Short mmCIF file of C-alpha atoms in Angstrom, two decimals:
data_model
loop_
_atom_site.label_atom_id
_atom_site.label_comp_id
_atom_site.label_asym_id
_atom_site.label_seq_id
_atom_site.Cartn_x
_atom_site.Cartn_y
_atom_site.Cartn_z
CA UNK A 8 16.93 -20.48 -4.71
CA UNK A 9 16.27 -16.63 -4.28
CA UNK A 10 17.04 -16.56 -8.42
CA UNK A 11 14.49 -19.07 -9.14
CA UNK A 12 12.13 -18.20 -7.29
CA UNK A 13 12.20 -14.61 -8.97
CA UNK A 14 12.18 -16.38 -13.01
CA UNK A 15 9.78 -18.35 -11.48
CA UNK A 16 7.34 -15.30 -10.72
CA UNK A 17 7.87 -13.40 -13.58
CA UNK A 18 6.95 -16.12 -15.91
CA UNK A 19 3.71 -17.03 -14.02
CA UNK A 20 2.67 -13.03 -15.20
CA UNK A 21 3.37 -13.71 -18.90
CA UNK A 22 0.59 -16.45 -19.98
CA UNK A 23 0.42 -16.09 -23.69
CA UNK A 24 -0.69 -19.05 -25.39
CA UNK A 25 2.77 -19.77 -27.01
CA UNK A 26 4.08 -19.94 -23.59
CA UNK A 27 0.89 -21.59 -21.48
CA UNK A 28 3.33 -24.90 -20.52
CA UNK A 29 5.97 -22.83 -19.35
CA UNK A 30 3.73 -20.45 -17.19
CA UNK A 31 2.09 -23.32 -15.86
CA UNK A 32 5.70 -25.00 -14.90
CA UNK A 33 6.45 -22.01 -13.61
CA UNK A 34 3.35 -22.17 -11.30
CA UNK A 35 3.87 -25.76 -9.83
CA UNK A 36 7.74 -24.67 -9.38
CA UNK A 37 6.24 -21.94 -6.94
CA UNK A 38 3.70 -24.19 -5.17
CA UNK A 39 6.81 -26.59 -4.59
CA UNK A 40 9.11 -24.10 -3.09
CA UNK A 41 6.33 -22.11 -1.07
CA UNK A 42 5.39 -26.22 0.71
CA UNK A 43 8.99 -27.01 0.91
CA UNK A 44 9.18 -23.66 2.72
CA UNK A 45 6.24 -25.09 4.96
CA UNK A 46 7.55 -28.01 5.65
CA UNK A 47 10.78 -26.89 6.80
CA UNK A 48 9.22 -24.47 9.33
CA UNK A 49 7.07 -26.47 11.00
CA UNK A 50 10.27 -29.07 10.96
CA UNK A 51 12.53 -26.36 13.08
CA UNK A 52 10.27 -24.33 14.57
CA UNK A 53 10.26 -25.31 18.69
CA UNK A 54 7.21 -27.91 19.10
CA UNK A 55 6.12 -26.00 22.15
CA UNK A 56 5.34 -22.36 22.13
CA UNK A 57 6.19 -21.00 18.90
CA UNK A 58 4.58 -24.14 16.78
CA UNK A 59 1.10 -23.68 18.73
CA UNK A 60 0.71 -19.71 17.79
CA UNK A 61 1.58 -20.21 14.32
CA UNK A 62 -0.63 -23.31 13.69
CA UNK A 63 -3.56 -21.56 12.00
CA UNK A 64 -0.90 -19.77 10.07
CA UNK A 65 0.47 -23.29 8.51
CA UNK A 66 -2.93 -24.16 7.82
CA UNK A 67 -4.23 -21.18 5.82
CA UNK A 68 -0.89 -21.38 4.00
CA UNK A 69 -1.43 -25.22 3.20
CA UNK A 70 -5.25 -24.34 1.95
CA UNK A 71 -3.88 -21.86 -0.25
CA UNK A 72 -1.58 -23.87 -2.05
CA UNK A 73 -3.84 -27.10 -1.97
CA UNK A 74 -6.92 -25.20 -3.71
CA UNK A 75 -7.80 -25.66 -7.53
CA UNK A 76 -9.25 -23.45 -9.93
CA UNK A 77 -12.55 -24.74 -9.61
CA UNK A 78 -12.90 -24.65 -6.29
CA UNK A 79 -15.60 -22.85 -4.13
CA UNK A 80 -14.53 -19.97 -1.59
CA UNK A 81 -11.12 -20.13 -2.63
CA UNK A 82 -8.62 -17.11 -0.55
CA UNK A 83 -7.81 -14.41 -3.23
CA UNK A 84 -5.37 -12.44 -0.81
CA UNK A 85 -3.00 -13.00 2.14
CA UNK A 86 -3.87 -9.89 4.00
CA UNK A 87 -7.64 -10.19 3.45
CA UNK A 88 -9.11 -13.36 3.80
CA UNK A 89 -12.53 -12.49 3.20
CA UNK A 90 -11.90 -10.53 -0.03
CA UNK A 91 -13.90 -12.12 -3.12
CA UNK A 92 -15.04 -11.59 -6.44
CA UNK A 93 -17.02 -8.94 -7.96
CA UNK A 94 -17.71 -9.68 -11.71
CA UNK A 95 -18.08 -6.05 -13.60
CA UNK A 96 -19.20 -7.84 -16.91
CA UNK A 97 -16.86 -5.08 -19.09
CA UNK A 98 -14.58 -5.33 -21.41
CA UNK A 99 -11.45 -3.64 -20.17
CA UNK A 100 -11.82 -4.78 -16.30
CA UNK A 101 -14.59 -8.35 -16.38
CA UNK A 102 -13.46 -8.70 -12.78
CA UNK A 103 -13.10 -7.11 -9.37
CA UNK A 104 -11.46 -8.57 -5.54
CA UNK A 105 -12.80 -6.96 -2.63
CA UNK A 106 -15.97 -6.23 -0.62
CA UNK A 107 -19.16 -4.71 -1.64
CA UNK A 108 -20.11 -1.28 0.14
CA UNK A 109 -23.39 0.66 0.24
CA UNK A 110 -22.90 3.99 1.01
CA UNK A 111 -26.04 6.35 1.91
CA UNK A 112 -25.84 10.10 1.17
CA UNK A 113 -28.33 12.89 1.42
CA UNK A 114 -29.75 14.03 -1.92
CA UNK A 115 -28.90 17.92 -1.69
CA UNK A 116 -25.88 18.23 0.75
CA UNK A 117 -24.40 15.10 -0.23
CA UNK A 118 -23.41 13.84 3.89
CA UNK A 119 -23.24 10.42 4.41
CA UNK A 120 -25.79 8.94 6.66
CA UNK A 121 -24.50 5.19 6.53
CA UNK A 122 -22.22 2.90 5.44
CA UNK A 123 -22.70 -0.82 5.33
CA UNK A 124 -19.83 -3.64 4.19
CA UNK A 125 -21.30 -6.81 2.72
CA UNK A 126 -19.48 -10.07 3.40
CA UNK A 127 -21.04 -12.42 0.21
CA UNK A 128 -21.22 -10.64 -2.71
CA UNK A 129 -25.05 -10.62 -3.56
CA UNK A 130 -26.72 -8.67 -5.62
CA UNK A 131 -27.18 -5.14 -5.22
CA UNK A 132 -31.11 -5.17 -5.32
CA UNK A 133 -31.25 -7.47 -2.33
CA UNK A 134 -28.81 -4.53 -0.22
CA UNK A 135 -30.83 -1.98 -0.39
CA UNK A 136 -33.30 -3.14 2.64
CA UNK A 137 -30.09 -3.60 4.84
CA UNK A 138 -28.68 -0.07 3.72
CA UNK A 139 -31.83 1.64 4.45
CA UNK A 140 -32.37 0.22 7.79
CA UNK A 141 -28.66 1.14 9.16
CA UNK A 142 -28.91 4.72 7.28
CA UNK A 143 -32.62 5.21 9.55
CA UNK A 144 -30.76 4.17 12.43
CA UNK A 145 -28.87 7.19 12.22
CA UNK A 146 -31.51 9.24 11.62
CA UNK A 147 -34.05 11.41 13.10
CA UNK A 148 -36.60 10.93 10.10
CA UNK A 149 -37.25 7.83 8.25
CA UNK A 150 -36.42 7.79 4.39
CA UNK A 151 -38.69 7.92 2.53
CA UNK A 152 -37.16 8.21 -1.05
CA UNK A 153 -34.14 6.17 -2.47
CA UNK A 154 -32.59 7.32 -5.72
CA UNK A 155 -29.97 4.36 -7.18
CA UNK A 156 -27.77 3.13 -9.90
CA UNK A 157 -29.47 0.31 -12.58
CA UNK A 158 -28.06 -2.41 -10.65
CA UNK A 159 -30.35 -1.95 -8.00
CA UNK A 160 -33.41 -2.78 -10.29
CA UNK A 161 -33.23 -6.24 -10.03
CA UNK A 162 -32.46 -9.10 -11.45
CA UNK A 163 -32.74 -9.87 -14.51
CA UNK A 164 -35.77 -12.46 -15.82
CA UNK A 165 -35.24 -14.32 -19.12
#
């Protein structure tokens, strides 16, 4: 089983058009083994203790195999839930997984005032207020200047 799940992976990373049907076999051979895996655990596992503290376990595992392509706030990693994506809009990298940070720095000495983590990705114009407000909290005077990237002109109108 070890075997096939191994093939089974290292087709699902070579999706060239000539071989789209056997990537995608390849991909509902490793949802079928990963809920057969499921299945089986939550078969032997003790109904008692052990059952009851993995339970949310099972059920992030069963929403990560039951989500589509299309579907909204889909789980991108294991080990970080609440990673999601960052579109770059360039050619050699279009997309991103992780969080978007706002880092404040001084304009000569370069220290960093404040540091804020944002959990939806929005756009970076509509940070800035939230930035500024934690970097002031850690300050004895206000700022009064902000120099930024483009992306932090706004959005576009059309």
């Amino acid at each position: 089983m070890l075997k096939r799940l191994k093939t089974a992976t290292l087709i699902r990373h070579f999706r060239h058009v000539k071989k789209r049907a056997k990537a995608k076999k390849a991909l509902t051979r490793l949802r079928t083994i990963a809920n057969k895996l499921i299945r089986e655990l939550q078969r032997k596992l003790p109904t008692h203790s052990l059952f009851e503290t993995y339970q949310k376990d099972f059920l992030f595992y069963q929403q990560v195999l039951a989500q589509q392509p299309k579907d909204k706030n889909k789980i991108y990693s294991l080990h970080e839930p609440d990673v999601y994506v960052i579109a770059k809009g360039k050619d050699h990298k279009q997309y991103e997984y992780g969080n978007k940070v706002s880092i404040v720095s001084t304009k000569d000495n370069n220290i960093i005032v404040g540091v804020v983590s944002h959990d939806k990705n929005i756009h970076d114009s509509k940070t800035l207020d939230a930035t500024i407000t934690h970097a002031n909290s850690n300050r004895t005077k206000p700022i009064q200047q902000a120099v930024c990237d483009r992306g932090y002109v706004g959005v576009k109108e059309v």
